[in-house]
PDB file of C-alpha atoms in Angstrom:
ATOM      1  CA  MET R 290    -182.426  23.678 -14.892  1.00 44.00           C
ATOM      2  CA  LYS R 291    -178.661  22.667 -14.232  1.00 50.00           C
ATOM      3  CA  MET R 292    -177.295  22.033 -17.662  1.00 49.00           C
ATOM      4  CA  ASN R 293    -173.765  21.023 -16.320  1.00 48.00           C
ATOM      5  CA  ARG R 294    -175.321  17.871 -15.227  1.00 50.00           C
ATOM      6  CA  ILE R 295    -175.669  16.634 -18.743  1.00 55.00           C
ATOM      7  CA  VAL R 296    -172.594  18.313 -20.289  1.00 53.00           C
ATOM      8  CA  VAL R 297    -169.866  16.169 -21.604  1.00 48.00           C
ATOM      9  CA  PHE R 298    -167.014  15.299 -19.099  1.00 45.00           C
ATOM     10  CA  PHE R 299    -163.389  15.978 -19.872  1.00 42.00           C
ATOM     11  CA  LEU R 300    -160.359  13.884 -19.156  1.00 40.00           C
ATOM     12  CA  PHE R 301    -159.100  15.949 -16.328  1.00 40.00           C
ATOM     13  CA  ALA R 302    -162.371  15.536 -14.569  1.00 47.00           C
ATOM     14  CA  ILE R 303    -162.202  11.762 -14.872  1.00 47.00           C
ATOM     15  CA  LEU R 304    -158.669  11.989 -13.237  1.00 45.00           C
ATOM     16  CA  ILE R 305    -159.535  14.285 -10.489  1.00 44.00           C
ATOM     17  CA  THR R 306    -162.814  12.545  -9.384  1.00 45.00           C
ATOM     18  CA  SER R 307    -161.344   9.106  -9.626  1.00 50.00           C
ATOM     19  CA  CYS R 308    -158.996   9.320  -6.639  1.00 54.00           C
ATOM     20  CA  LYS R 309    -158.509   8.418  -3.005  1.00 55.00           C
ATOM     21  CA  LYS R 310    -156.075   9.364  -0.226  1.00 54.00           C
ATOM     22  CA  ASP R 311    -153.161   7.219   0.736  1.00 55.00           C
ATOM     23  CA  ASP R 312    -152.609   5.948   4.238  1.00 58.00           C
ATOM     24  CA  ASP R 313    -149.718   8.354   4.402  1.00 59.00           C
ATOM     25  CA  GLY R 314    -152.002  11.483   3.274  1.00 58.00           C
ATOM     26  CA  GLY R 315    -151.135  11.395  -0.324  1.00 59.00           C
ATOM     27  CA  ILE R 316    -153.387  10.981  -3.252  1.00 64.00           C
ATOM     28  CA  THR R 317    -153.847   7.850  -5.572  1.00 66.00           C
ATOM     29  CA  ILE R 318    -155.259   8.259  -8.822  1.00 70.00           C
ATOM     30  CA  ILE R 319    -157.718   5.370  -9.643  1.00 78.00           C
ATOM     31  CA  PRO R 320    -158.134   4.818 -13.369  1.00 84.00           C
ATOM     32  CA  PRO R 321    -161.689   4.081 -14.748  1.00 92.00           C
ATOM     33  CA  ARG R 322    -162.614   0.420 -15.032  1.00 93.00           C
ATOM     34  CA  ALA R 323    -162.204  -1.537 -18.172  1.00 93.00           C
ATOM     35  CA  LEU R 324    -164.691  -0.689 -20.916  1.00 94.00           C
ATOM     36  CA  THR R 325    -165.402  -4.442 -21.584  1.00 94.00           C
ATOM     37  CA  GLU R 326    -166.145  -5.082 -17.947  1.00 95.00           C
ATOM     38  CA  VAL R 327    -168.566  -2.058 -17.458  1.00 97.00           C
ATOM     39  CA  LYS R 328    -170.209  -2.694 -20.794  1.00 97.00           C
ATOM     40  CA  ALA R 329    -171.299  -6.302 -19.818  1.00 97.00           C
ATOM     41  CA  GLU R 330    -172.888  -4.833 -16.588  1.00 98.00           C
ATOM     42  CA  ASP R 331    -174.604  -1.943 -18.248  1.00 98.00           C
ATOM     43  CA  LYS R 332    -176.013  -4.201 -20.908  1.00 98.00           C
ATOM     44  CA  ALA R 333    -177.636  -6.512 -18.238  1.00 98.00           C
ATOM     45  CA  GLU R 334    -179.001  -3.614 -16.335  1.00 98.00           C
ATOM     46  CA  LEU R 335    -180.677  -1.955 -19.359  1.00 98.00           C
ATOM     47  CA  GLU R 336    -181.855  -5.181 -20.818  1.00 98.00           C
ATOM     48  CA  ALA R 337    -183.486  -6.072 -17.473  1.00 98.00           C
ATOM     49  CA  TYR R 338    -185.274  -2.821 -17.369  1.00 98.00           C
ATOM     50  CA  LEU R 339    -186.364  -2.890 -20.819  1.00 98.00           C
ATOM     51  CA  LYS R 340    -187.896  -6.420 -20.526  1.00 98.00           C
ATOM     52  CA  THR R 341    -189.744  -5.729 -17.294  1.00 98.00           C
ATOM     53  CA  HIS R 342    -191.284  -2.233 -18.119  1.00 98.00           C
ATOM     54  CA  PHE R 343    -193.585  -0.820 -20.661  1.00 98.00           C
ATOM     55  CA  TYR R 344    -194.546   2.611 -21.709  1.00 98.00           C
ATOM     56  CA  ASN R 345    -198.046   4.078 -22.222  1.00 98.00           C
ATOM     57  CA  TYR R 346    -198.146   3.140 -25.870  1.00 98.00           C
ATOM     58  CA  GLU R 347    -201.922   2.765 -26.000  1.00 98.00           C
ATOM     59  CA  GLU R 348    -202.511   6.458 -25.053  1.00 98.00           C
ATOM     60  CA  PHE R 349    -200.130   7.489 -27.876  1.00 98.00           C
ATOM     61  CA  ALA R 350    -201.855   5.250 -30.251  1.00 97.00           C
ATOM     62  CA  ASN R 351    -205.423   6.456 -29.357  1.00 97.00           C
ATOM     63  CA  PRO R 352    -204.922   9.809 -27.569  1.00 96.00           C
ATOM     64  CA  SER R 353    -207.697  11.242 -25.619  1.00 97.00           C
ATOM     65  CA  ALA R 354    -208.586  15.024 -25.857  1.00 95.00           C
ATOM     66  CA  ASP R 355    -206.793  15.584 -22.571  1.00 95.00           C
ATOM     67  CA  PHE R 356    -203.771  13.418 -23.162  1.00 97.00           C
ATOM     68  CA  ASP R 357    -200.571  15.299 -22.225  1.00 96.00           C
ATOM     69  CA  TYR R 358    -198.196  13.383 -24.647  1.00 97.00           C
ATOM     70  CA  LYS R 359    -195.922  12.473 -21.874  1.00 98.00           C
ATOM     71  CA  ILE R 360    -193.969   9.112 -21.731  1.00 98.00           C
ATOM     72  CA  LYS R 361    -194.782   7.028 -18.582  1.00 98.00           C
ATOM     73  CA  PHE R 362    -193.119   3.891 -17.684  1.00 98.00           C
ATOM     74  CA  ASP R 363    -194.405   1.121 -15.389  1.00 98.00           C
ATOM     75  CA  THR R 364    -193.585  -2.398 -14.490  1.00 98.00           C
ATOM     76  CA  ILE R 365    -195.127  -5.458 -16.210  1.00 98.00           C
ATOM     77  CA  ASN R 366    -196.958  -7.152 -13.363  1.00 97.00           C
ATOM     78  CA  GLY R 367    -200.449  -7.523 -11.907  1.00 96.00           C
ATOM     79  CA  ASP R 368    -203.083  -5.650 -14.066  1.00 96.00           C
ATOM     80  CA  ASN R 369    -200.336  -4.712 -16.413  1.00 97.00           C
ATOM     81  CA  ALA R 370    -199.124  -8.466 -17.110  1.00 98.00           C
ATOM     82  CA  ASP R 371    -200.351  -8.535 -20.601  1.00 97.00           C
ATOM     83  CA  LYS R 372    -198.439  -5.285 -21.578  1.00 98.00           C
ATOM     84  CA  THR R 373    -195.817  -5.444 -24.331  1.00 98.00           C
ATOM     85  CA  SER R 374    -192.336  -4.750 -22.806  1.00 98.00           C
ATOM     86  CA  LEU R 375    -190.237  -1.854 -24.000  1.00 98.00           C
ATOM     87  CA  PHE R 376    -187.706  -4.470 -25.217  1.00 98.00           C
ATOM     88  CA  ASP R 377    -190.354  -6.203 -27.500  1.00 98.00           C
ATOM     89  CA  HIS R 378    -192.103  -2.922 -28.631  1.00 98.00           C
ATOM     90  CA  GLY R 379    -191.535  -2.151 -32.274  1.00 98.00           C
ATOM     91  CA  ASN R 380    -190.931   1.517 -31.413  1.00 98.00           C
ATOM     92  CA  LEU R 381    -187.769   0.790 -29.548  1.00 98.00           C
ATOM     93  CA  LYS R 382    -184.805   1.287 -31.876  1.00 98.00           C
ATOM     94  CA  ARG R 383    -181.171   0.114 -31.441  1.00 98.00           C
ATOM     95  CA  ILE R 384    -178.173   1.758 -32.750  1.00 97.00           C
ATOM     96  CA  GLU R 385    -174.441   0.823 -32.075  1.00 97.00           C
ATOM     97  CA  VAL R 386    -171.873   3.363 -30.990  1.00 96.00           C
ATOM     98  CA  ASP R 387    -168.142   2.734 -30.757  1.00 95.00           C
ATOM     99  CA  VAL R 388    -166.431   3.994 -27.547  1.00 95.00           C
ATOM    100  CA  THR R 389    -162.746   4.257 -27.334  1.00 92.00           C
ATOM    101  CA  SER R 390    -160.753   3.906 -24.121  1.00 90.00           C
ATOM    102  CA  ASN R 391    -159.063   7.111 -24.400  1.00 86.00           C
ATOM    103  CA  GLU R 392    -162.513   8.690 -24.252  1.00 86.00           C
ATOM    104  CA  ILE R 393    -162.894   7.643 -20.705  1.00 85.00           C
ATOM    105  CA  GLY R 394    -159.368   8.068 -19.564  1.00 83.00           C
ATOM    106  CA  LEU R 395    -157.577   4.788 -20.349  1.00 84.00           C
ATOM    107  CA  ASP R 396    -154.992   4.154 -22.946  1.00 83.00           C
ATOM    108  CA  ASP R 397    -155.243   0.396 -23.675  1.00 84.00           C
ATOM    109  CA  ASP R 398    -156.480   1.205 -27.126  1.00 84.00           C
ATOM    110  CA  GLU R 399    -159.694  -0.629 -26.861  1.00 89.00           C
ATOM    111  CA  ILE R 400    -162.562   0.085 -29.159  1.00 93.00           C
ATOM    112  CA  ILE R 401    -165.774  -1.342 -27.825  1.00 95.00           C
ATOM    113  CA  THR R 402    -169.268  -1.137 -29.469  1.00 97.00           C
ATOM    114  CA  HIS R 403    -172.003  -0.307 -27.154  1.00 97.00           C
ATOM    115  CA  THR R 404    -175.848  -0.453 -27.804  1.00 98.00           C
ATOM    116  CA  LEU R 405    -177.916   2.649 -27.371  1.00 98.00           C
ATOM    117  CA  TYR R 406    -181.685   2.245 -27.161  1.00 98.00           C
ATOM    118  CA  TYR R 407    -184.211   4.974 -28.069  1.00 98.00           C
ATOM    119  CA  LEU R 408    -187.950   4.838 -28.002  1.00 98.00           C
ATOM    120  CA  GLU R 409    -189.879   6.453 -30.744  1.00 98.00           C
ATOM    121  CA  ALA R 410    -192.975   7.485 -28.985  1.00 98.00           C
ATOM    122  CA  ARG R 411    -193.391  10.026 -31.768  1.00 98.00           C
ATOM    123  CA  LYS R 412    -191.076  10.680 -34.655  1.00 97.00           C
ATOM    124  CA  GLY R 413    -192.103  14.200 -35.212  1.00 97.00           C
ATOM    125  CA  SER R 414    -193.404  15.796 -38.457  1.00 96.00           C
ATOM    126  CA  GLU R 415    -192.309  14.591 -41.773  1.00 94.00           C
ATOM    127  CA  ASN R 416    -191.760  18.373 -42.675  1.00 93.00           C
ATOM    128  CA  GLY R 417    -189.864  18.939 -39.388  1.00 95.00           C
ATOM    129  CA  LEU R 418    -186.204  19.535 -38.919  1.00 95.00           C
ATOM    130  CA  SER R 419    -183.761  16.908 -37.729  1.00 97.00           C
ATOM    131  CA  PRO R 420    -180.764  17.980 -35.783  1.00 97.00           C
ATOM    132  CA  THR R 421    -177.399  16.963 -36.589  1.00 97.00           C
ATOM    133  CA  ILE R 422    -174.644  15.945 -34.005  1.00 97.00           C
ATOM    134  CA  ALA R 423    -173.667  19.729 -33.742  1.00 97.00           C
ATOM    135  CA  ASP R 424    -176.694  21.714 -33.953  1.00 97.00           C
ATOM    136  CA  SER R 425    -178.596  23.448 -31.088  1.00 96.00           C
ATOM    137  CA  THR R 426    -181.981  22.106 -30.024  1.00 97.00           C
ATOM    138  CA  PHE R 427    -184.956  23.371 -28.074  1.00 96.00           C
ATOM    139  CA  VAL R 428    -186.158  20.841 -25.759  1.00 98.00           C
ATOM    140  CA  ARG R 429    -187.955  19.774 -22.685  1.00 97.00           C
ATOM    141  CA  TYR R 430    -186.467  17.031 -20.873  1.00 98.00           C
ATOM    142  CA  GLU R 431    -186.142  14.787 -17.908  1.00 98.00           C
ATOM    143  CA  GLY R 432    -183.189  12.490 -16.891  1.00 98.00           C
ATOM    144  CA  SER R 433    -183.486   9.747 -14.472  1.00 98.00           C
ATOM    145  CA  LEU R 434    -181.696   6.566 -13.229  1.00 98.00           C
ATOM    146  CA  LEU R 435    -183.012   3.098 -13.842  1.00 98.00           C
ATOM    147  CA  ASP R 436    -184.700   3.083 -10.583  1.00 97.00           C
ATOM    148  CA  GLY R 437    -186.686   6.106 -11.518  1.00 97.00           C
ATOM    149  CA  ASP R 438    -184.878   8.594  -9.518  1.00 98.00           C
ATOM    150  CA  VAL R 439    -184.882  11.983 -11.425  1.00 98.00           C
ATOM    151  CA  PHE R 440    -181.573  13.851 -11.310  1.00 97.00           C
ATOM    152  CA  ASP R 441    -182.430  16.689 -13.645  1.00 97.00           C
ATOM    153  CA  SER R 442    -185.486  18.086 -15.699  1.00 97.00           C
ATOM    154  CA  SER R 443    -186.855  21.017 -17.387  1.00 96.00           C
ATOM    155  CA  ASN R 444    -190.543  21.337 -18.119  1.00 95.00           C
ATOM    156  CA  SER R 445    -189.840  24.893 -19.732  1.00 94.00           C
ATOM    157  CA  PRO R 446    -188.230  24.512 -23.137  1.00 95.00           C
ATOM    158  CA  ILE R 447    -184.462  25.265 -23.213  1.00 96.00           C
ATOM    159  CA  TRP R 448    -181.682  25.453 -25.904  1.00 97.00           C
ATOM    160  CA  PHE R 449    -178.983  22.778 -25.855  1.00 96.00           C
ATOM    161  CA  ASP R 450    -175.828  22.787 -27.890  1.00 97.00           C
ATOM    162  CA  LEU R 451    -175.447  19.206 -28.688  1.00 97.00           C
ATOM    163  CA  THR R 452    -171.663  19.348 -28.902  1.00 96.00           C
ATOM    164  CA  ARG R 453    -171.672  20.018 -25.148  1.00 95.00           C
ATOM    165  CA  LEU R 454    -173.882  17.049 -24.055  1.00 96.00           C
ATOM    166  CA  VAL R 455    -173.173  13.421 -23.262  1.00 96.00           C
ATOM    167  CA  ARG R 456    -172.916  11.251 -26.524  1.00 95.00           C
ATOM    168  CA  GLY R 457    -175.916   9.243 -25.624  1.00 97.00           C
ATOM    169  CA  PHE R 458    -178.251  12.181 -25.584  1.00 98.00           C
ATOM    170  CA  THR R 459    -176.821  13.561 -28.897  1.00 97.00           C
ATOM    171  CA  ASN R 460    -176.794  10.187 -30.646  1.00 96.00           C
ATOM    172  CA  GLY R 461    -180.367   9.530 -29.581  1.00 98.00           C
ATOM    173  CA  ILE R 462    -181.999  12.921 -30.474  1.00 98.00           C
ATOM    174  CA  VAL R 463    -180.696  13.242 -33.876  1.00 97.00           C
ATOM    175  CA  ASN R 464    -183.125  10.467 -34.979  1.00 98.00           C
ATOM    176  CA  PHE R 465    -186.121  12.604 -34.496  1.00 98.00           C
ATOM    177  CA  ASN R 466    -187.812  15.515 -35.962  1.00 98.00           C
ATOM    178  CA  THR R 467    -189.308  18.729 -34.805  1.00 97.00           C
ATOM    179  CA  GLY R 468    -193.144  19.547 -35.443  1.00 95.00           C
ATOM    180  CA  GLY R 469    -194.563  22.034 -37.907  1.00 84.00           C
ATOM    181  CA  ASP R 470    -194.125  25.893 -37.496  1.00 83.00           C
ATOM    182  CA  PRO R 471    -194.724  26.998 -34.005  1.00 84.00           C
ATOM    183  CA  ILE R 472    -198.161  28.637 -33.400  1.00 86.00           C
ATOM    184  CA  ILE R 473    -198.122  31.997 -31.672  1.00 87.00           C
ATOM    185  CA  ASN R 474    -201.222  32.595 -29.658  1.00 87.00           C
ATOM    186  CA  PRO R 475    -202.840  35.922 -29.121  1.00 87.00           C
ATOM    187  CA  ASP R 476    -201.554  36.061 -25.465  1.00 87.00           C
ATOM    188  CA  GLY R 477    -198.190  35.846 -26.891  1.00 83.00           C
ATOM    189  CA  THR R 478    -197.585  32.141 -25.871  1.00 84.00           C
ATOM    190  CA  VAL R 479    -195.964  29.757 -28.221  1.00 83.00           C
ATOM    191  CA  GLU R 480    -197.433  26.304 -29.084  1.00 87.00           C
ATOM    192  CA  PHE R 481    -195.539  23.481 -30.663  1.00 90.00           C
ATOM    193  CA  GLN R 482    -197.471  20.421 -32.348  1.00 92.00           C
ATOM    194  CA  ASP R 483    -196.210  17.040 -33.622  1.00 96.00           C
ATOM    195  CA  TYR R 484    -192.885  17.390 -32.432  1.00 97.00           C
ATOM    196  CA  GLY R 485    -190.755  14.482 -31.823  1.00 98.00           C
ATOM    197  CA  ILE R 486    -191.040  12.633 -28.369  1.00 98.00           C
ATOM    198  CA  ALA R 487    -188.334  10.258 -27.365  1.00 98.00           C
ATOM    199  CA  ALA R 488    -186.876   8.311 -24.523  1.00 98.00           C
ATOM    200  CA  ILE R 489    -183.164   7.497 -24.571  1.00 98.00           C
ATOM    201  CA  PHE R 490    -181.694   4.642 -22.623  1.00 98.00           C
ATOM    202  CA  MET R 491    -177.807   4.656 -22.479  1.00 98.00           C
ATOM    203  CA  PRO R 492    -175.012   2.720 -21.077  1.00 98.00           C
ATOM    204  CA  SER R 493    -172.780   4.623 -18.749  1.00 98.00           C
ATOM    205  CA  ALA R 494    -170.010   4.855 -21.353  1.00 97.00           C
ATOM    206  CA  LEU R 495    -172.238   7.219 -23.366  1.00 97.00           C
ATOM    207  CA  GLY R 496    -173.105   9.182 -20.253  1.00 97.00           C
ATOM    208  CA  TYR R 497    -170.651   9.945 -17.495  1.00 97.00           C
ATOM    209  CA  TYR R 498    -168.908   6.683 -17.037  1.00 96.00           C
ATOM    210  CA  SER R 499    -166.700   6.889 -13.863  1.00 95.00           C
ATOM    211  CA  VAL R 500    -167.524  10.513 -13.127  1.00 94.00           C
ATOM    212  CA  ALA R 501    -170.021  10.713 -10.393  1.00 95.00           C
ATOM    213  CA  GLN R 502    -172.465  13.483 -10.786  1.00 95.00           C
ATOM    214  CA  THR R 503    -175.076  15.060  -8.274  1.00 95.00           C
ATOM    215  CA  GLY R 504    -177.772  12.321  -7.955  1.00 96.00           C
ATOM    216  CA  ILE R 505    -175.731  10.071 -10.325  1.00 97.00           C
ATOM    217  CA  SER R 506    -173.236   7.472  -9.131  1.00 97.00           C
ATOM    218  CA  ALA R 507    -170.302   6.252 -11.212  1.00 97.00           C
ATOM    219  CA  TYR R 508    -171.143   3.640 -13.886  1.00 98.00           C
ATOM    220  CA  SER R 509    -174.893   4.403 -14.112  1.00 98.00           C
ATOM    221  CA  PRO R 510    -176.858   3.803 -17.285  1.00 98.00           C
ATOM    222  CA  LEU R 511    -179.215   6.727 -17.678  1.00 98.00           C
ATOM    223  CA  ILE R 512    -182.634   7.444 -19.199  1.00 98.00           C
ATOM    224  CA  PHE R 513    -183.611  10.660 -20.913  1.00 98.00           C
ATOM    225  CA  LYS R 514    -187.286  11.602 -21.833  1.00 98.00           C
ATOM    226  CA  VAL R 515    -187.030  14.473 -24.581  1.00 98.00           C
ATOM    227  CA  ASP R 516    -189.471  16.486 -26.374  1.00 98.00           C
ATOM    228  CA  LEU R 517    -187.715  17.963 -29.525  1.00 98.00           C
ATOM    229  CA  LEU R 518    -189.383  21.344 -30.271  1.00 97.00           C
ATOM    230  CA  ALA R 519    -187.116  23.274 -32.449  1.00 96.00           C
ATOM    231  CA  VAL R 520    -183.657  23.063 -34.114  1.00 96.00           C
ATOM    232  CA  ASN R 521    -181.103  25.632 -35.041  1.00 94.00           C
ATOM    233  CA  ASP R 522    -179.763  23.681 -38.084  1.00 92.00           C
ATOM    234  CA  ASN R 523    -176.514  23.883 -39.923  1.00 91.00           C
ATOM    235  CA  THR R 524    -174.862  25.374 -36.875  1.00 95.00           C
ATOM    236  CA  ASP R 525    -171.446  26.930 -37.656  1.00 96.00           C
ATOM    237  CA  HIS R 526    -169.723  27.407 -34.290  1.00 96.00           C
ATOM    238  CA  ASP R 527    -166.563  29.236 -35.676  1.00 96.00           C
ATOM    239  CA  ASN R 528    -168.205  30.949 -38.541  1.00 96.00           C
ATOM    240  CA  ASP R 529    -165.665  29.255 -40.963  1.00 96.00           C
ATOM    241  CA  GLY R 530    -168.343  28.714 -43.544  1.00 97.00           C
ATOM    242  CA  ILE R 531    -168.535  24.839 -42.795  1.00 97.00           C
ATOM    243  CA  PRO R 532    -171.544  23.552 -40.818  1.00 97.00           C
ATOM    244  CA  SER R 533    -170.133  22.209 -37.695  1.00 97.00           C
ATOM    245  CA  TYR R 534    -171.418  18.667 -38.240  1.00 97.00           C
ATOM    246  CA  LEU R 535    -169.276  18.482 -41.298  1.00 97.00           C
ATOM    247  CA  GLU R 536    -166.182  18.921 -39.287  1.00 97.00           C
ATOM    248  CA  ASP R 537    -166.345  15.393 -37.828  1.00 96.00           C
ATOM    249  CA  VAL R 538    -163.212  14.450 -39.833  1.00 95.00           C
ATOM    250  CA  ASN R 539    -162.944  10.901 -38.666  1.00 92.00           C
ATOM    251  CA  GLU R 540    -166.662  10.316 -39.057  1.00 91.00           C
ATOM    252  CA  ASN R 541    -167.234   8.786 -35.559  1.00 90.00           C
ATOM    253  CA  GLY R 542    -170.379  10.746 -34.751  1.00 91.00           C
ATOM    254  CA  ARG R 543    -168.334  13.461 -32.676  1.00 92.00           C
ATOM    255  CA  VAL R 544    -166.933  16.765 -33.273  1.00 95.00           C
ATOM    256  CA  THR R 545    -164.823  16.960 -30.064  1.00 92.00           C
ATOM    257  CA  ASP R 546    -161.906  14.823 -31.015  1.00 92.00           C
ATOM    258  CA  ASP R 547    -161.096  16.250 -34.438  1.00 94.00           C
ATOM    259  CA  ASN R 548    -158.111  18.686 -34.187  1.00 94.00           C
ATOM    260  CA  THR R 549    -156.163  18.658 -37.545  1.00 95.00           C
ATOM    261  CA  ASP R 550    -153.532  21.145 -36.595  1.00 92.00           C
ATOM    262  CA  ASN R 551    -153.286  19.694 -32.997  1.00 93.00           C
ATOM    263  CA  ASP R 552    -153.440  23.334 -31.591  1.00 88.00           C
ATOM    264  CA  PHE R 553    -154.509  24.231 -28.070  1.00 85.00           C
ATOM    265  CA  THR R 554    -155.362  27.249 -25.983  1.00 79.00           C
ATOM    266  CA  PHE R 555    -155.510  27.733 -22.322  1.00 77.00           C
ATOM    267  CA  ASN R 556    -158.571  28.443 -20.293  1.00 72.00           C
ATOM    268  CA  ALA R 557    -159.110  30.835 -17.293  1.00 75.00           C
ATOM    269  CA  ASN R 558    -157.613  28.015 -14.976  1.00 74.00           C
ATOM    270  CA  ARG R 559    -154.386  27.731 -17.196  1.00 76.00           C
ATOM    271  CA  GLN R 560    -155.539  24.267 -18.261  1.00 75.00           C
ATOM    272  CA  GLN R 561    -154.618  23.247 -21.775  1.00 73.00           C
ATOM    273  CA  VAL R 562    -157.867  23.070 -24.037  1.00 79.00           C
ATOM    274  CA  ALA R 563    -157.861  21.488 -27.628  1.00 85.00           C
ATOM    275  CA  THR R 564    -159.245  23.866 -30.238  1.00 91.00           C
ATOM    276  CA  PHE R 565    -161.213  21.412 -32.278  1.00 95.00           C
ATOM    277  CA  ASN R 566    -161.851  21.953 -35.931  1.00 97.00           C
ATOM    278  CA  TYR R 567    -165.506  23.083 -35.315  1.00 96.00           C
ATOM    279  CA  LEU R 568    -164.044  25.789 -33.171  1.00 95.00           C
ATOM    280  CA  ASP R 569    -161.079  26.629 -35.264  1.00 95.00           C
ATOM    281  CA  ALA R 570    -161.365  29.167 -38.125  1.00 95.00           C
ATOM    282  CA  ASP R 571    -157.939  27.880 -39.582  1.00 96.00           C
ATOM    283  CA  ASP R 572    -158.393  24.151 -39.325  1.00 96.00           C
ATOM    284  CA  ASP R 573    -154.861  23.266 -40.756  1.00 94.00           C
ATOM    285  CA  GLY R 574    -153.062  26.020 -39.097  1.00 95.00           C
ATOM    286  CA  ASP R 575    -151.530  27.198 -42.443  1.00 95.00           C
ATOM    287  CA  GLY R 576    -152.391  30.844 -41.799  1.00 96.00           C
ATOM    288  CA  THR R 577    -155.142  30.884 -44.450  1.00 96.00           C
ATOM    289  CA  PRO R 578    -158.669  30.897 -42.936  1.00 96.00           C
ATOM    290  CA  THR R 579    -160.772  27.893 -43.689  1.00 97.00           C
ATOM    291  CA  ARG R 580    -163.237  30.238 -45.148  1.00 97.00           C
ATOM    292  CA  GLU R 581    -160.930  30.894 -48.140  1.00 96.00           C
ATOM    293  CA  GLU R 582    -160.023  27.285 -48.669  1.00 97.00           C
ATOM    294  CA  ILE R 583    -163.655  25.995 -49.373  1.00 97.00           C
ATOM    295  CA  ASN R 584    -166.322  26.735 -51.947  1.00 97.00           C
ATOM    296  CA  LEU R 585    -169.182  29.043 -50.931  1.00 96.00           C
ATOM    297  CA  ASN R 586    -172.319  30.040 -52.356  1.00 96.00           C
ATOM    298  CA  GLU R 587    -173.004  33.662 -53.287  1.00 95.00           C
ATOM    299  CA  ASP R 588    -174.992  34.216 -49.836  1.00 93.00           C
ATOM    300  CA  GLY R 589    -171.883  32.935 -48.015  1.00 92.00           C
ATOM    301  CA  SER R 590    -173.239  29.589 -47.202  1.00 94.00           C
ATOM    302  CA  PHE R 591    -171.175  26.300 -47.640  1.00 96.00           C
ATOM    303  CA  ASN R 592    -171.162  24.751 -51.052  1.00 97.00           C
ATOM    304  CA  SER R 593    -168.334  22.281 -51.216  1.00 97.00           C
ATOM    305  CA  PHE R 594    -164.937  21.214 -50.160  1.00 97.00           C
ATOM    306  CA  ARG R 595    -161.898  21.822 -52.269  1.00 96.00           C
ATOM    307  CA  ASP R 596    -158.788  19.707 -53.234  1.00 95.00           C
ATOM    308  CA  THR R 597    -156.465  22.133 -55.287  1.00 95.00           C
ATOM    309  CA  ASP R 598    -153.358  19.719 -55.582  1.00 93.00           C
ATOM    310  CA  GLY R 599    -155.525  16.566 -55.889  1.00 93.00           C
ATOM    311  CA  ASP R 600    -153.925  14.691 -53.050  1.00 94.00           C
ATOM    312  CA  SER R 601    -157.352  13.554 -51.642  1.00 95.00           C
ATOM    313  CA  ILE R 602    -156.942  16.001 -48.637  1.00 96.00           C
ATOM    314  CA  TYR R 603    -159.264  18.918 -48.803  1.00 97.00           C
ATOM    315  CA  ASP R 604    -157.504  22.190 -48.731  1.00 96.00           C
ATOM    316  CA  HIS R 605    -158.694  23.356 -45.426  1.00 97.00           C
ATOM    317  CA  LEU R 606    -157.342  20.279 -43.871  1.00 96.00           C
ATOM    318  CA  ASP R 607    -154.064  20.294 -46.008  1.00 93.00           C
ATOM    319  CA  SER R 608    -151.389  22.662 -44.674  1.00 91.00           C
ATOM    320  CA  ASP R 609    -149.274  22.379 -47.870  1.00 86.00           C
ATOM    321  CA  SER R 610    -152.147  22.804 -50.289  1.00 77.00           C
TER     322      SER R 610
END
């Protein structure tokens, strides 16, 4: 398993990987292509795939005793000519996600809405947990290109922090539930039942966009098949008392662009790294820990935000509260 293949990319990676040598031996930075242009290409490719492929919905509807509950795709032709396409199947859901130019290394102030598709092969248990955008999830997964080439997978369950993954993966998996409580067998193995089974189809702007990865060329739409087995819910990365998903101040479905006090640190390579609110124990930088500027329950869990001076800015985000 190579987790770095699906972790979110950073701006410096875009600039470094999008370059070429000049004739005189220098390096010219090639900016990413315009969002509007790439969106149109990705939309056409994704729709073409979804309209010409189906999944094994009949096996999911009437599972045999030995059914492995794995999503399988095939093309609609020959003996399969009467199958319902992914595009037309009722289990294919669509959500709209805004992508800004600065996310992909441009500063032209574009905000372009992209369509993310996810296949609800099985929603998961009604009593299961549904992850937020900032929780950790225990999953099996397979990532592939539209031509079927698999670039990464793990048949053994692994924990993923959703704040570190490409947006399309996170925005898709939060729509599913885990199953019931795990069953511990006499031999010590753990069995999961009724867990969510998904396939996520994302345009490149919700994946790696212009940054090529091993087995993934730039501007590639991606497919992820995912089994959601368990969730560590209400994750609090900085232990400031606020579940990390509630630190999405601008409410855009990401916690990796909210930095109220605009503070930074330096990593081991002396590169400047933003200390986002979900990683910052003092979100407004006023010297008072966030934990002391919110209301907590007796057990120390989050209760509510506080606005002492009534200016509609919560105390933990208000440096003069």
